[in-house]
């Protein structure tokens, strides 16, 4: 089973809080097996109720919480992008969603640092940032 | 909802009717404005990176390589508009942008959509129908509409009133055929993924022969399971950079040869009288 972007982010947040699966399950009041399935990609789109419980238990910052909700809605998002963004707090949620939803024509796809830089540049020019 | 070719064409025609372009070449920026997209020319895109797009706060940004020809830029913009209108995500990762070999369906649908915007049916068909069938006509139309030869040739065959077909081959194999209605109605079928037929002009020019078409060729050289006989006219171009061969096929005098059954009916003449009137229908006679 390929780990989904949501699964990777959940795992990352759980490790940051130094919680075991069972501890998170207890805090969130969710079956630990279900959390495991979410983290491994066996389940990809949790309900709003489950997501809210996980967010309450994991205590992510605002950007991370928004990303969790986004990934539940768009499970095909590339895991590599999510992990890159998580490691760089200067990338806003807005820049993340613009990058994640980008469409391309052509075989050459820029790497994420370059793509994010391009999105920032265009939005900067647009809004004078 | 899964999107098929007909849906892509209908959505594209809806956009064309809303924008209602009156002049040729079509003003591509009017399509972009209509979907709330802004076009950016970028200098730092790679050669195999004609363009990309993204959304931000409900507004779209379409970026195209400023190094590309205006034909390619225009098609790229229309392709990205297709992604926006059809809501299709980008799937392609490692294939040449021009390859029909194993391109994801979403990319092919976006190309079909783009051709509808670039070469709108209402503006393109009357001109295509009035010109003599030839590769030269495709060249002229491509120049007039500021579109690529491939996109124009494909569209030219698809909307033409006369029996003709436009074939795109890559690396010596047929990848895609666009046929006019008259060709589709008689099942003039060219099997994809087969080699360019031996002895055809297309094969010869791919092998480096320098020659001007059109040339006559037996219709069954190109068409699979073809029993009508007849002679096609064939003209072709080869683009060595991408190893693409473009072929235009059509019947002389713009008429498909009759089938054996049609010949028999012609020879038999009228059916022998048997005293039973063929009209009106049974229900009305009751």
XYZ file of C-alpha atoms in Angstrom:
415
model
C 0.000 0.000 0.000
C 1.420 3.381 -1.012
C 1.342 5.908 1.781
C -0.910 8.839 0.927
C 0.016 12.479 1.483
C -2.575 12.615 4.271
C -1.085 9.506 5.855
C 2.413 10.956 5.700
C 1.277 14.211 7.317
C -0.660 12.422 10.071
C 2.376 10.253 10.801
C 4.617 13.324 10.833
C 2.343 15.200 13.239
C 1.960 12.190 15.524
C 5.738 11.754 15.716
C 6.179 15.467 16.446
C 3.884 15.031 19.442
C 5.700 11.811 20.399
C 2.463 9.834 20.507
C 2.069 6.136 19.819
C -0.855 4.983 17.681
C -2.702 3.793 20.754
C -2.080 7.045 22.634
C -3.391 9.094 19.722
C -6.344 6.747 19.395
C -7.145 7.268 23.062
C -6.785 11.047 22.864
C -8.865 11.310 19.696
C -11.350 8.598 20.659
C -10.801 6.770 17.378
C -9.921 3.123 16.759
C -6.117 2.853 16.551
C -6.405 0.413 13.642
C -8.264 3.060 11.664
C -5.540 5.651 12.349
C -2.973 3.081 11.238
C -4.907 2.564 8.010
C -5.035 6.310 7.430
C -1.299 6.629 7.982
C -0.437 3.739 5.652
C -2.799 4.870 2.896
C -5.227 1.982 3.231
C -7.901 4.602 4.015
C -7.598 7.995 2.377
C -10.656 10.167 3.019
C -11.703 10.315 6.677
C -14.996 11.893 7.621
C -15.133 15.455 8.880
C -15.875 14.124 12.380
C -12.779 11.877 12.424
C -10.639 14.661 10.985
C -11.797 17.119 13.649
C -11.033 14.604 16.400
C -7.544 14.000 15.007
C -6.857 17.728 14.716
C -7.955 18.281 18.311
C -5.677 15.495 19.520
C -2.636 16.299 17.360
C -2.789 20.068 18.011
C -1.238 21.059 14.650
C -0.670 24.728 13.817
C -3.228 26.490 11.635
C -1.383 25.779 8.378
C -0.994 22.079 9.174
C -4.656 21.764 10.154
C -5.697 23.386 6.867
C -3.400 21.011 5.002
C -4.959 17.994 6.709
C -8.425 19.113 5.618
C -7.162 19.825 2.090
C -5.557 16.382 1.804
C -8.721 14.662 2.964
C -10.481 16.443 0.105
C -7.715 15.929 -2.475
C -6.177 12.536 -1.656
C -4.178 12.437 -4.918
C -1.910 15.275 -3.754
C 1.765 14.367 -4.062
C 3.252 13.236 -0.766
C 6.666 14.676 -1.685
C 5.180 18.174 -1.983
C 3.455 17.875 1.395
C 6.642 16.763 3.141
C 8.592 19.578 1.481
C 6.046 22.182 2.569
C 5.842 20.841 6.130
C 9.581 21.283 6.491
C 9.433 24.919 5.352
C 7.115 27.076 7.472
C 7.650 30.058 5.154
C 5.398 28.378 2.571
C 1.858 29.508 3.263
C -1.200 27.306 2.910
C -2.246 29.465 -0.036
C 1.040 28.848 -1.864
C 0.753 25.146 -1.035
C -2.719 24.766 -2.579
C -1.726 26.747 -5.694
C 1.296 24.496 -6.152
C -0.570 21.272 -5.414
C -3.263 22.048 -7.980
C -0.906 23.156 -10.751
C -1.469 21.624 -14.192
C 1.288 21.168 -16.734
C 1.720 20.733 -20.438
C 4.986 19.067 -21.285
C 7.251 16.346 -20.043
C 9.536 18.509 -17.931
C 8.118 19.220 -14.534
C 10.014 21.623 -12.283
C 11.006 20.393 -8.843
C 8.954 21.726 -5.940
C 11.386 24.432 -4.765
C 11.420 25.878 -8.280
C 7.669 25.550 -8.732
C 6.937 27.183 -5.377
C 9.351 29.971 -6.237
C 7.497 30.525 -9.533
C 4.092 30.592 -7.829
C 5.394 33.052 -5.223
C 6.885 35.250 -7.938
C 3.682 35.441 -9.958
C 1.510 36.077 -6.919
C 4.048 38.634 -5.687
C 3.885 40.480 -8.999
C 0.121 40.218 -8.971
C -0.476 41.509 -5.479
C 2.703 43.578 -5.067
C 4.117 41.444 -2.232
C -17.885 12.806 -13.225
C -15.786 11.084 -15.866
C -15.276 13.214 -18.939
C -15.313 11.723 -22.412
C -14.455 13.183 -25.795
C -18.011 14.318 -26.566
C -18.296 16.124 -23.230
C -14.943 17.833 -23.831
C -16.069 18.959 -27.290
C -19.457 20.177 -26.024
C -17.882 22.161 -23.176
C -15.382 23.703 -25.574
C -18.136 24.681 -28.017
C -20.127 26.163 -25.148
C -17.153 28.335 -24.245
C -16.703 29.313 -27.892
C -20.376 30.277 -28.155
C -20.152 32.356 -24.966
C -17.056 34.223 -26.162
C -18.317 34.258 -29.757
C -15.079 35.032 -31.589
C -15.714 36.770 -34.895
C -12.255 37.094 -36.384
C -9.490 34.792 -37.529
C -7.058 34.187 -35.883
C -9.159 33.810 -32.791
C -8.267 36.094 -29.895
C -7.081 33.559 -27.306
C -6.935 36.151 -24.529
C -10.713 36.557 -24.724
C -11.119 32.870 -23.776
C -8.676 33.325 -20.904
C -10.498 36.422 -19.623
C -13.798 34.570 -19.825
C -12.555 31.908 -17.392
C -10.903 34.556 -15.206
C -7.380 33.538 -16.144
C -4.401 35.797 -16.563
C -1.668 34.898 -19.058
C 1.985 35.226 -18.065
C 4.933 34.843 -20.422
C 7.855 33.171 -18.695
C 11.470 33.144 -19.812
C 12.759 30.421 -17.498
C 10.704 27.443 -18.721
C 12.584 24.445 -20.112
C 12.317 23.492 -23.829
C 9.945 20.616 -23.012
C 7.918 22.807 -20.703
C 5.532 24.771 -22.921
C 3.300 25.891 -20.080
C 1.517 25.360 -16.805
C -1.292 26.866 -14.780
C -2.507 27.235 -11.236
C -5.393 28.665 -9.277
C -5.245 31.172 -6.470
C -8.262 32.591 -4.652
C -10.585 31.751 -7.521
C -8.385 33.377 -10.147
C -6.325 31.348 -12.609
C -2.827 31.989 -13.879
C -1.661 30.478 -17.164
C 2.080 30.579 -17.762
C 3.601 29.944 -21.185
C 7.147 29.877 -22.419
C 8.055 33.106 -24.144
C 10.621 31.149 -26.196
C 7.903 29.137 -27.972
C 6.341 30.027 -31.310
C 3.043 31.857 -31.141
C 1.310 28.725 -32.541
C 2.596 26.656 -29.658
C 1.866 29.366 -27.096
C -1.710 29.672 -28.327
C -2.281 25.928 -28.174
C -0.712 25.730 -24.717
C -2.981 28.503 -23.422
C -6.042 26.692 -24.825
C -4.798 23.411 -23.327
C -4.490 25.036 -19.905
C -7.947 26.595 -20.269
C -9.174 23.036 -20.858
C -7.657 21.949 -17.532
C -9.529 24.820 -15.868
C -12.907 24.307 -17.549
C -12.915 20.507 -17.473
C -11.419 20.377 -13.970
C -8.973 17.720 -15.115
C -5.825 17.318 -13.053
C -2.446 17.120 -14.707
C -1.211 13.541 -14.906
C 1.664 13.525 -17.344
C 5.082 13.209 -15.869
C 7.687 11.732 -18.140
C 6.366 11.458 -21.703
C 7.328 13.757 -24.540
C 4.627 16.422 -24.717
C 3.931 15.649 -28.351
C 3.629 11.887 -27.945
C 0.247 10.206 -28.379
C 1.927 6.935 -27.522
C 0.661 6.450 -23.997
C -0.507 9.903 -23.059
C -3.069 10.048 -20.258
C -6.643 10.446 -21.454
C -7.018 13.748 -19.577
C -4.189 15.283 -21.632
C -5.692 14.051 -24.914
C -9.086 15.493 -23.893
C -7.445 18.827 -23.110
C -5.835 18.793 -26.576
C -9.220 18.076 -28.204
C -10.733 20.929 -26.192
C -7.853 23.214 -27.191
C -8.333 22.479 -30.909
C -12.018 23.442 -30.587
C -11.033 26.842 -29.161
C -8.199 27.486 -31.552
C -10.032 26.365 -34.678
C -13.708 27.028 -33.891
C -16.106 24.919 -35.915
C -18.240 27.838 -37.122
C -15.239 29.787 -38.404
C -13.062 26.889 -39.567
C -15.487 24.571 -41.391
C -16.777 26.994 -44.044
C -13.223 27.878 -45.024
C -12.079 24.243 -44.976
C -15.019 23.120 -47.118
C -14.408 25.800 -49.736
C -10.746 25.035 -50.326
C -9.369 22.273 -52.519
C -8.117 19.305 -50.506
C -4.356 19.427 -50.222
C -1.577 19.773 -47.717
C -1.099 23.276 -49.021
C -4.605 24.122 -47.821
C -3.690 22.826 -44.350
C -0.557 24.983 -44.419
C -2.604 28.040 -45.348
C -5.259 27.359 -42.733
C -2.598 26.793 -40.070
C -1.040 30.124 -40.945
C -4.378 31.879 -40.999
C -5.538 30.471 -37.659
C -2.017 30.624 -36.139
C -2.134 26.952 -35.208
C 0.220 24.012 -35.688
C 0.052 21.873 -38.828
C -0.845 18.842 -36.709
C -3.751 20.532 -34.936
C -4.984 22.118 -38.160
C -4.674 18.929 -40.228
C -6.507 16.905 -37.646
C -9.323 19.426 -37.463
C -9.368 19.841 -41.244
C -10.109 16.155 -41.773
C -12.587 15.932 -38.895
C -14.873 18.711 -40.174
C -14.393 18.252 -43.925
C -17.415 17.458 -46.044
C -15.280 15.427 -48.476
C -13.896 11.926 -47.757
C -10.468 12.548 -46.268
C -8.298 11.506 -43.342
C -5.351 12.989 -41.510
C -2.914 10.521 -39.962
C -0.318 11.248 -37.302
C 2.437 8.638 -37.077
C 5.297 8.576 -34.624
C 8.475 6.600 -34.969
C 7.022 4.925 -38.033
C 3.807 3.786 -36.356
C 0.292 5.124 -36.793
C -0.744 6.850 -33.568
C -3.872 8.761 -34.397
C -6.223 9.238 -37.339
C -8.763 11.985 -37.798
C -11.422 11.107 -40.408
C -14.148 13.095 -42.098
C -17.754 11.979 -41.677
C -17.759 10.501 -45.192
C -14.791 8.290 -44.270
C -16.303 7.279 -40.950
C -19.595 6.340 -42.597
C -17.871 3.808 -44.871
C -15.658 2.454 -42.085
C -12.424 3.624 -43.658
C -10.369 2.493 -40.681
C -6.631 2.857 -40.176
C -5.449 0.587 -37.411
C -3.477 2.454 -34.743
C -0.064 1.216 -33.591
C 0.626 -0.459 -36.939
C 3.593 0.438 -39.124
C 3.160 3.102 -41.785
C 2.203 0.948 -44.811
C 5.066 -0.053 -47.075
C 5.330 1.707 -50.391
C 3.303 4.713 -49.308
C 4.554 8.261 -49.759
C 4.590 8.611 -45.970
C 6.951 5.680 -45.600
C 9.196 6.961 -48.367
C 9.571 10.480 -47.010
C 10.216 9.108 -43.510
C 13.036 7.119 -45.043
C 14.525 10.325 -46.366
C 13.181 10.435 -49.896
C 12.639 13.977 -51.058
C 9.485 14.155 -53.118
C 6.379 16.259 -53.563
C 2.927 14.765 -53.296
C 0.232 13.995 -53.820
C 0.719 10.441 -55.048
C -1.881 7.834 -55.926
C -2.071 4.778 -53.718
C -4.477 1.820 -53.529
C -6.981 2.570 -50.755
C -6.454 -0.840 -49.143
C -2.812 0.036 -48.581
C -3.984 2.322 -45.788
C -7.434 1.046 -44.788
C -7.989 -2.165 -42.858
C -10.585 -4.674 -44.143
C -11.295 -2.402 -47.094
C -13.328 -4.029 -49.872
C -14.413 -0.995 -51.862
C -11.218 -0.724 -53.855
C -10.421 2.684 -55.283
C -7.407 4.891 -55.378
C -6.492 7.434 -52.726
C -4.434 10.542 -53.103
C -1.745 10.802 -50.471
C 0.354 13.738 -49.402
C 2.700 13.712 -46.426
C 5.225 15.617 -44.336
C 7.886 14.347 -42.005
C 9.062 16.219 -38.901
C 12.410 14.624 -38.169
C 12.888 16.482 -34.858
C 10.110 14.402 -33.301
C 10.087 11.561 -35.853
C 6.498 12.413 -36.685
C 4.929 11.757 -40.074
C 1.790 13.638 -41.051
C -0.333 12.148 -43.822
C -3.315 13.524 -45.682
C -5.436 10.993 -47.592
C -8.416 11.689 -49.776
C -10.375 10.235 -52.685
C -10.026 11.836 -56.058
C -13.165 13.675 -57.169
C -14.091 13.618 -53.466
C -16.175 10.471 -53.871
C -15.861 7.202 -51.981
C -15.880 4.190 -54.331
C -19.186 2.275 -54.115
C -19.346 -1.034 -52.267
C -20.042 -4.302 -54.144
C -23.602 -4.233 -52.788
C -24.129 -0.677 -54.071
C -22.797 -1.707 -57.508
C -25.157 -4.722 -57.558
C -28.142 -2.548 -56.678
C -27.196 -0.154 -59.451
C -26.961 -2.987 -61.964
C -30.218 -4.567 -60.852
C -32.106 -1.324 -61.333
C -35.652 -1.088 -59.918
C -37.203 -3.970 -58.039
C -39.639 -6.076 -60.140
C -43.313 -5.098 -59.656
C -45.230 -7.539 -57.433
C -48.520 -5.690 -56.974
C -47.835 -4.736 -53.364
C -47.588 -1.026 -52.787
C -44.624 -0.026 -50.636
C -46.589 2.909 -49.292
C -48.209 3.930 -47.005
C -46.878 1.839 -44.118
C -48.818 -1.179 -42.789
C -50.182 0.611 -39.769
C -51.886 3.265 -41.860
C -53.433 0.715 -44.241
C -55.331 -1.037 -41.418
